[in-house]
Amino acid sequence: MNILVLSAHSDDAILGVGATMAKYVAEGHRVLVVICSAGESSPAWARNKKELVKTRINEAIAADHVLGVTDTIFLGQKDTKLTSRRDYLSKKVAYLFERYKPQKVFVHHANDLHPDHRAVFLACKRALEKTRLETEVYGFEVNSWFTPFVRENQIMIDVSAYHHKKMEALKHFPSQQYLIYILKPFLYVKSLYYGLVYGFKYAEQFYTYTTPN
């Protein structure tokens, strides 16, 4: 089974889907991670943005390897500019859908208020409308003040055996450690809470969407 994860920035996929990706790889599935922008606007004080792009690309590849993911695709768009590149992104995503025909797609959830995250979701939606791909679509959260609290169409995936791999993968983003240091306790508590509610040790939460007919 091919599983495609669409993320706006280099660390988003790990934050939102990391343990689930590790689980699917361990089960023998092929996981492809598509990163639209390296996220070079963070940290804001970095002066050499070209070097930061290279750094964040290398960090993403190293983090994906911890999970067993060897297919990482970079679309090379500028951070904070994805809204203006939505048409381009939808065409690229449609091409990837037609090439890999993923049975599952993970993307930023529809209610995410971060402009780049929202642009990636809308590009995915347009690509699905264009290709009429028959697939399962799941929205994931990236924890930030841009993420509203929503409850509809939730599913939980048991990641008890893979949570530690997600935490290990996050260590491979040294350029983002100031932010990840803040997020890690929240990620841990959230995964533990979702697991307890559904009878697991750890779980990741997603939102299900209906694809166009």
PDB file of C-alpha atoms in Angstrom:
ATOM      1  CA  MET A   1       0.000   0.000   0.000  1.00  0.00           C
ATOM      2  CA  ASN A   2       1.245   3.503  -0.862  1.00  0.00           C
ATOM      3  CA  ILE A   3       0.669   6.176   1.772  1.00  0.00           C
ATOM      4  CA  LEU A   4       1.313   9.840   0.938  1.00  0.00           C
ATOM      5  CA  VAL A   5       1.832  12.507   3.603  1.00  0.00           C
ATOM      6  CA  LEU A   6       1.491  16.150   2.482  1.00  0.00           C
ATOM      7  CA  SER A   7       3.088  18.723   4.764  1.00  0.00           C
ATOM      8  CA  ALA A   8       3.702  22.435   4.436  1.00  0.00           C
ATOM      9  CA  HIS A   9       7.045  22.482   6.268  1.00  0.00           C
ATOM     10  CA  SER A  10       9.894  20.102   6.970  1.00  0.00           C
ATOM     11  CA  ASP A  11       8.890  19.141  10.516  1.00  0.00           C
ATOM     12  CA  ASP A  12       5.093  19.161  10.173  1.00  0.00           C
ATOM     13  CA  ALA A  13       4.779  15.539   9.063  1.00  0.00           C
ATOM     14  CA  ILE A  14       6.781  14.265  12.046  1.00  0.00           C
ATOM     15  CA  LEU A  15       4.804  16.410  14.487  1.00  0.00           C
ATOM     16  CA  GLY A  16       1.439  15.303  13.124  1.00  0.00           C
ATOM     17  CA  VAL A  17       1.906  11.803  11.706  1.00  0.00           C
ATOM     18  CA  GLY A  18       5.333  10.642  12.900  1.00  0.00           C
ATOM     19  CA  ALA A  19       4.386   7.580  14.921  1.00  0.00           C
ATOM     20  CA  THR A  20       1.746   6.510  12.404  1.00  0.00           C
ATOM     21  CA  MET A  21       4.287   6.698   9.579  1.00  0.00           C
ATOM     22  CA  ALA A  22       6.672   4.488  11.560  1.00  0.00           C
ATOM     23  CA  LYS A  23       3.855   2.003  12.133  1.00  0.00           C
ATOM     24  CA  TYR A  24       2.938   1.794   8.448  1.00  0.00           C
ATOM     25  CA  VAL A  25       6.574   1.324   7.423  1.00  0.00           C
ATOM     26  CA  ALA A  26       6.956  -1.486   9.971  1.00  0.00           C
ATOM     27  CA  GLU A  27       3.862  -3.142   8.491  1.00  0.00           C
ATOM     28  CA  GLY A  28       5.529  -3.176   5.070  1.00  0.00           C
ATOM     29  CA  HIS A  29       3.773  -0.223   3.449  1.00  0.00           C
ATOM     30  CA  ARG A  30       5.480   2.471   1.388  1.00  0.00           C
ATOM     31  CA  VAL A  31       5.272   5.929   2.939  1.00  0.00           C
ATOM     32  CA  LEU A  32       6.073   9.008   0.846  1.00  0.00           C
ATOM     33  CA  VAL A  33       6.480  12.385   2.527  1.00  0.00           C
ATOM     34  CA  VAL A  34       5.913  15.506   0.397  1.00  0.00           C
ATOM     35  CA  ILE A  35       7.298  18.732   1.878  1.00  0.00           C
ATOM     36  CA  CYS A  36       6.119  21.917   0.168  1.00  0.00           C
ATOM     37  CA  SER A  37       8.529  24.337   1.872  1.00  0.00           C
ATOM     38  CA  ALA A  38      11.650  23.823   3.954  1.00  0.00           C
ATOM     39  CA  GLY A  39      10.285  26.312   6.490  1.00  0.00           C
ATOM     40  CA  GLU A  40      13.231  28.662   6.192  1.00  0.00           C
ATOM     41  CA  SER A  41      11.461  31.528   7.961  1.00  0.00           C
ATOM     42  CA  SER A  42      12.109  29.751  11.254  1.00  0.00           C
ATOM     43  CA  PRO A  43      14.119  30.593  13.241  1.00  0.00           C
ATOM     44  CA  ALA A  44      13.497  34.228  12.370  1.00  0.00           C
ATOM     45  CA  TRP A  45      16.982  35.302  13.446  1.00  0.00           C
ATOM     46  CA  ALA A  46      18.770  33.049  10.926  1.00  0.00           C
ATOM     47  CA  ARG A  47      20.632  35.270   8.461  1.00  0.00           C
ATOM     48  CA  ASN A  48      21.681  32.840   5.729  1.00  0.00           C
ATOM     49  CA  LYS A  49      18.355  31.528   4.444  1.00  0.00           C
ATOM     50  CA  LYS A  50      19.936  29.492   1.624  1.00  0.00           C
ATOM     51  CA  GLU A  51      22.038  27.552   4.107  1.00  0.00           C
ATOM     52  CA  LEU A  52      19.016  27.174   6.375  1.00  0.00           C
ATOM     53  CA  VAL A  53      17.041  25.604   3.505  1.00  0.00           C
ATOM     54  CA  LYS A  54      19.812  23.029   3.037  1.00  0.00           C
ATOM     55  CA  THR A  55      19.931  22.402   6.775  1.00  0.00           C
ATOM     56  CA  ARG A  56      16.207  21.854   7.087  1.00  0.00           C
ATOM     57  CA  ILE A  57      16.109  19.554   4.057  1.00  0.00           C
ATOM     58  CA  ASN A  58      18.864  17.424   5.583  1.00  0.00           C
ATOM     59  CA  GLU A  59      17.082  17.446   8.940  1.00  0.00           C
ATOM     60  CA  ALA A  60      13.841  16.242   7.351  1.00  0.00           C
ATOM     61  CA  ILE A  61      15.578  13.400   5.516  1.00  0.00           C
ATOM     62  CA  ALA A  62      17.385  12.306   8.692  1.00  0.00           C
ATOM     63  CA  ALA A  63      14.168  12.431  10.730  1.00  0.00           C
ATOM     64  CA  ASP A  64      12.262  10.431   8.108  1.00  0.00           C
ATOM     65  CA  HIS A  65      14.999   7.786   8.128  1.00  0.00           C
ATOM     66  CA  VAL A  66      14.458   7.281  11.865  1.00  0.00           C
ATOM     67  CA  LEU A  67      10.883   6.295  11.015  1.00  0.00           C
ATOM     68  CA  GLY A  68      12.015   4.068   8.149  1.00  0.00           C
ATOM     69  CA  VAL A  69      10.780   6.493   5.480  1.00  0.00           C
ATOM     70  CA  THR A  70      13.110   6.692   2.478  1.00  0.00           C
ATOM     71  CA  ASP A  71      10.877   8.613   0.037  1.00  0.00           C
ATOM     72  CA  THR A  72      10.994  12.333   0.876  1.00  0.00           C
ATOM     73  CA  ILE A  73       9.926  14.718  -1.896  1.00  0.00           C
ATOM     74  CA  PHE A  74      10.643  18.460  -1.699  1.00  0.00           C
ATOM     75  CA  LEU A  75       8.602  20.909  -3.781  1.00  0.00           C
ATOM     76  CA  GLY A  76      10.939  23.841  -3.082  1.00  0.00           C
ATOM     77  CA  GLN A  77       8.392  26.572  -2.393  1.00  0.00           C
ATOM     78  CA  LYS A  78       9.071  29.618  -0.214  1.00  0.00           C
ATOM     79  CA  ASP A  79       7.992  29.568   3.393  1.00  0.00           C
ATOM     80  CA  THR A  80       4.926  31.745   4.199  1.00  0.00           C
ATOM     81  CA  LYS A  81       4.152  32.051   0.448  1.00  0.00           C
ATOM     82  CA  LEU A  82       2.190  28.846  -0.174  1.00  0.00           C
ATOM     83  CA  THR A  83      -1.176  30.582  -0.480  1.00  0.00           C
ATOM     84  CA  SER A  84      -0.003  32.382  -3.624  1.00  0.00           C
ATOM     85  CA  ARG A  85       1.350  29.074  -4.987  1.00  0.00           C
ATOM     86  CA  ARG A  86      -1.784  27.030  -4.475  1.00  0.00           C
ATOM     87  CA  ASP A  87      -2.449  26.446  -8.190  1.00  0.00           C
ATOM     88  CA  TYR A  88       1.099  25.201  -8.683  1.00  0.00           C
ATOM     89  CA  LEU A  89       0.867  22.994  -5.610  1.00  0.00           C
ATOM     90  CA  SER A  90      -2.426  21.450  -6.709  1.00  0.00           C
ATOM     91  CA  LYS A  91      -0.884  20.511 -10.069  1.00  0.00           C
ATOM     92  CA  LYS A  92       2.164  18.960  -8.406  1.00  0.00           C
ATOM     93  CA  VAL A  93       0.021  17.054  -5.937  1.00  0.00           C
ATOM     94  CA  ALA A  94      -2.270  15.838  -8.733  1.00  0.00           C
ATOM     95  CA  TYR A  95       0.803  14.546 -10.561  1.00  0.00           C
ATOM     96  CA  LEU A  96       1.951  12.708  -7.434  1.00  0.00           C
ATOM     97  CA  PHE A  97      -1.521  11.225  -6.968  1.00  0.00           C
ATOM     98  CA  GLU A  98      -1.536   9.923 -10.525  1.00  0.00           C
ATOM     99  CA  ARG A  99       2.014   8.590 -10.266  1.00  0.00           C
ATOM    100  CA  TYR A 100       1.826   6.832  -6.901  1.00  0.00           C
ATOM    101  CA  LYS A 101      -1.940   6.239  -6.528  1.00  0.00           C
ATOM    102  CA  PRO A 102      -1.826   6.302  -2.727  1.00  0.00           C
ATOM    103  CA  GLN A 103      -4.449   4.325  -0.849  1.00  0.00           C
ATOM    104  CA  LYS A 104      -4.170   6.747   2.081  1.00  0.00           C
ATOM    105  CA  VAL A 105      -3.403  10.479   2.103  1.00  0.00           C
ATOM    106  CA  PHE A 106      -2.523  12.483   5.222  1.00  0.00           C
ATOM    107  CA  VAL A 107      -2.702  16.284   4.993  1.00  0.00           C
ATOM    108  CA  HIS A 108      -3.106  19.301   7.285  1.00  0.00           C
ATOM    109  CA  HIS A 109      -6.673  19.327   8.554  1.00  0.00           C
ATOM    110  CA  ALA A 110      -9.307  21.546   6.987  1.00  0.00           C
ATOM    111  CA  ASN A 111      -9.709  23.860   9.989  1.00  0.00           C
ATOM    112  CA  ASP A 112      -6.026  24.659  10.434  1.00  0.00           C
ATOM    113  CA  LEU A 113      -5.697  28.444  10.437  1.00  0.00           C
ATOM    114  CA  HIS A 114      -1.993  28.608   9.567  1.00  0.00           C
ATOM    115  CA  PRO A 115      -1.972  30.094   6.024  1.00  0.00           C
ATOM    116  CA  ASP A 116       0.622  27.646   4.673  1.00  0.00           C
ATOM    117  CA  HIS A 117      -1.099  24.638   6.234  1.00  0.00           C
ATOM    118  CA  ARG A 118      -4.444  25.789   4.886  1.00  0.00           C
ATOM    119  CA  ALA A 119      -2.968  26.267   1.394  1.00  0.00           C
ATOM    120  CA  VAL A 120      -1.653  22.695   1.371  1.00  0.00           C
ATOM    121  CA  PHE A 121      -5.042  21.318   2.410  1.00  0.00           C
ATOM    122  CA  LEU A 122      -6.814  23.290  -0.334  1.00  0.00           C
ATOM    123  CA  ALA A 123      -4.228  22.223  -2.925  1.00  0.00           C
ATOM    124  CA  CYS A 124      -4.814  18.613  -1.897  1.00  0.00           C
ATOM    125  CA  LYS A 125      -8.572  19.068  -2.156  1.00  0.00           C
ATOM    126  CA  ARG A 126      -8.263  20.533  -5.653  1.00  0.00           C
ATOM    127  CA  ALA A 127      -5.932  17.722  -6.735  1.00  0.00           C
ATOM    128  CA  LEU A 128      -8.437  15.145  -5.496  1.00  0.00           C
ATOM    129  CA  GLU A 129     -11.205  16.859  -7.455  1.00  0.00           C
ATOM    130  CA  LYS A 130      -9.057  16.847 -10.583  1.00  0.00           C
ATOM    131  CA  THR A 131      -7.809  13.263 -10.393  1.00  0.00           C
ATOM    132  CA  ARG A 132     -10.879  11.646  -8.806  1.00  0.00           C
ATOM    133  CA  LEU A 133      -8.438   9.500  -6.873  1.00  0.00           C
ATOM    134  CA  GLU A 134     -10.150   6.814  -4.814  1.00  0.00           C
ATOM    135  CA  THR A 135      -8.333   7.056  -1.516  1.00  0.00           C
ATOM    136  CA  GLU A 136      -8.784   7.585   2.201  1.00  0.00           C
ATOM    137  CA  VAL A 137      -7.995  11.136   3.340  1.00  0.00           C
ATOM    138  CA  TYR A 138      -6.982  11.988   6.893  1.00  0.00           C
ATOM    139  CA  GLY A 139      -6.341  15.422   8.366  1.00  0.00           C
ATOM    140  CA  PHE A 140      -3.610  15.823  10.974  1.00  0.00           C
ATOM    141  CA  GLU A 141      -2.849  18.492  13.535  1.00  0.00           C
ATOM    142  CA  VAL A 142       0.335  20.459  13.983  1.00  0.00           C
ATOM    143  CA  ASN A 143       0.235  21.911  17.461  1.00  0.00           C
ATOM    144  CA  SER A 144       0.299  25.675  17.453  1.00  0.00           C
ATOM    145  CA  TRP A 145      -1.843  28.653  18.281  1.00  0.00           C
ATOM    146  CA  PHE A 146      -3.163  28.337  14.717  1.00  0.00           C
ATOM    147  CA  THR A 147      -4.913  25.024  15.519  1.00  0.00           C
ATOM    148  CA  PRO A 148      -8.548  25.351  16.629  1.00  0.00           C
ATOM    149  CA  PHE A 149     -10.264  22.722  18.783  1.00  0.00           C
ATOM    150  CA  VAL A 150     -12.460  20.508  16.614  1.00  0.00           C
ATOM    151  CA  ARG A 151     -14.191  17.209  17.356  1.00  0.00           C
ATOM    152  CA  GLU A 152     -15.857  15.975  14.165  1.00  0.00           C
ATOM    153  CA  ASN A 153     -14.976  12.741  12.319  1.00  0.00           C
ATOM    154  CA  GLN A 154     -12.137  11.744  14.585  1.00  0.00           C
ATOM    155  CA  ILE A 155     -10.246   8.478  14.423  1.00  0.00           C
ATOM    156  CA  MET A 156      -7.420   7.263  16.640  1.00  0.00           C
ATOM    157  CA  ILE A 157      -4.516   5.081  15.528  1.00  0.00           C
ATOM    158  CA  ASP A 158      -2.737   2.946  18.115  1.00  0.00           C
ATOM    159  CA  VAL A 159       0.933   3.957  17.981  1.00  0.00           C
ATOM    160  CA  SER A 160       1.999   2.517  21.327  1.00  0.00           C
ATOM    161  CA  ALA A 161       4.937   0.635  19.809  1.00  0.00           C
ATOM    162  CA  TYR A 162       6.093   3.602  17.695  1.00  0.00           C
ATOM    163  CA  HIS A 163       5.671   6.706  19.852  1.00  0.00           C
ATOM    164  CA  HIS A 164       9.336   6.540  20.878  1.00  0.00           C
ATOM    165  CA  LYS A 165      10.390   6.679  17.215  1.00  0.00           C
ATOM    166  CA  LYS A 166       8.466   9.921  16.733  1.00  0.00           C
ATOM    167  CA  MET A 167      10.212  11.424  19.761  1.00  0.00           C
ATOM    168  CA  GLU A 168      13.575  10.234  18.447  1.00  0.00           C
ATOM    169  CA  ALA A 169      12.891  11.666  14.970  1.00  0.00           C
ATOM    170  CA  LEU A 170      12.173  15.092  16.459  1.00  0.00           C
ATOM    171  CA  LYS A 171      15.734  15.194  17.802  1.00  0.00           C
ATOM    172  CA  HIS A 172      16.936  15.478  14.205  1.00  0.00           C
ATOM    173  CA  PHE A 173      15.674  19.068  13.868  1.00  0.00           C
ATOM    174  CA  PRO A 174      18.389  20.998  15.746  1.00  0.00           C
ATOM    175  CA  SER A 175      17.430  24.207  13.935  1.00  0.00           C
ATOM    176  CA  GLN A 176      13.972  23.897  15.516  1.00  0.00           C
ATOM    177  CA  GLN A 177      14.898  22.609  18.976  1.00  0.00           C
ATOM    178  CA  TYR A 178      13.788  25.817  20.702  1.00  0.00           C
ATOM    179  CA  LEU A 179      10.255  25.165  19.400  1.00  0.00           C
ATOM    180  CA  ILE A 180      10.268  21.373  19.668  1.00  0.00           C
ATOM    181  CA  TYR A 181      11.474  21.649  23.276  1.00  0.00           C
ATOM    182  CA  ILE A 182       8.249  23.521  24.026  1.00  0.00           C
ATOM    183  CA  LEU A 183       6.047  21.159  22.010  1.00  0.00           C
ATOM    184  CA  LYS A 184       7.418  17.819  23.219  1.00  0.00           C
ATOM    185  CA  PRO A 185       5.639  17.742  26.612  1.00  0.00           C
ATOM    186  CA  PHE A 186       2.358  18.653  24.922  1.00  0.00           C
ATOM    187  CA  LEU A 187       2.851  15.967  22.245  1.00  0.00           C
ATOM    188  CA  TYR A 188       3.562  13.396  24.927  1.00  0.00           C
ATOM    189  CA  VAL A 189       0.528  14.285  27.053  1.00  0.00           C
ATOM    190  CA  LYS A 190      -1.785  14.428  24.040  1.00  0.00           C
ATOM    191  CA  SER A 191      -0.678  11.035  22.706  1.00  0.00           C
ATOM    192  CA  LEU A 192      -0.998   9.562  26.197  1.00  0.00           C
ATOM    193  CA  TYR A 193      -4.482  11.055  26.662  1.00  0.00           C
ATOM    194  CA  TYR A 194      -5.774   9.823  23.286  1.00  0.00           C
ATOM    195  CA  GLY A 195      -4.368   6.398  24.077  1.00  0.00           C
ATOM    196  CA  LEU A 196      -6.009   6.200  27.476  1.00  0.00           C
ATOM    197  CA  VAL A 197      -9.396   7.228  26.082  1.00  0.00           C
ATOM    198  CA  TYR A 198      -9.298   4.454  23.469  1.00  0.00           C
ATOM    199  CA  GLY A 199      -7.553   1.752  25.468  1.00  0.00           C
ATOM    200  CA  PHE A 200      -4.037   2.187  24.064  1.00  0.00           C
ATOM    201  CA  LYS A 201      -0.819   3.422  25.635  1.00  0.00           C
ATOM    202  CA  TYR A 202      -0.290   6.081  22.948  1.00  0.00           C
ATOM    203  CA  ALA A 203      -2.426   7.175  19.988  1.00  0.00           C
ATOM    204  CA  GLU A 204      -2.405   9.764  17.214  1.00  0.00           C
ATOM    205  CA  GLN A 205      -5.627  11.524  16.223  1.00  0.00           C
ATOM    206  CA  PHE A 206      -6.810  12.249  12.687  1.00  0.00           C
ATOM    207  CA  TYR A 207      -9.908  13.602  10.935  1.00  0.00           C
ATOM    208  CA  THR A 208     -11.551  11.731   8.082  1.00  0.00           C
ATOM    209  CA  TYR A 209     -12.705  13.419   4.874  1.00  0.00           C
ATOM    210  CA  THR A 210     -14.885  12.291   1.994  1.00  0.00           C
ATOM    211  CA  THR A 211     -13.189  12.318  -1.415  1.00  0.00           C
ATOM    212  CA  PRO A 212     -15.007  13.665  -4.511  1.00  0.00           C
ATOM    213  CA  ASN A 213     -17.040  11.103  -6.449  1.00  0.00           C
TER     214      ASN A 213
END
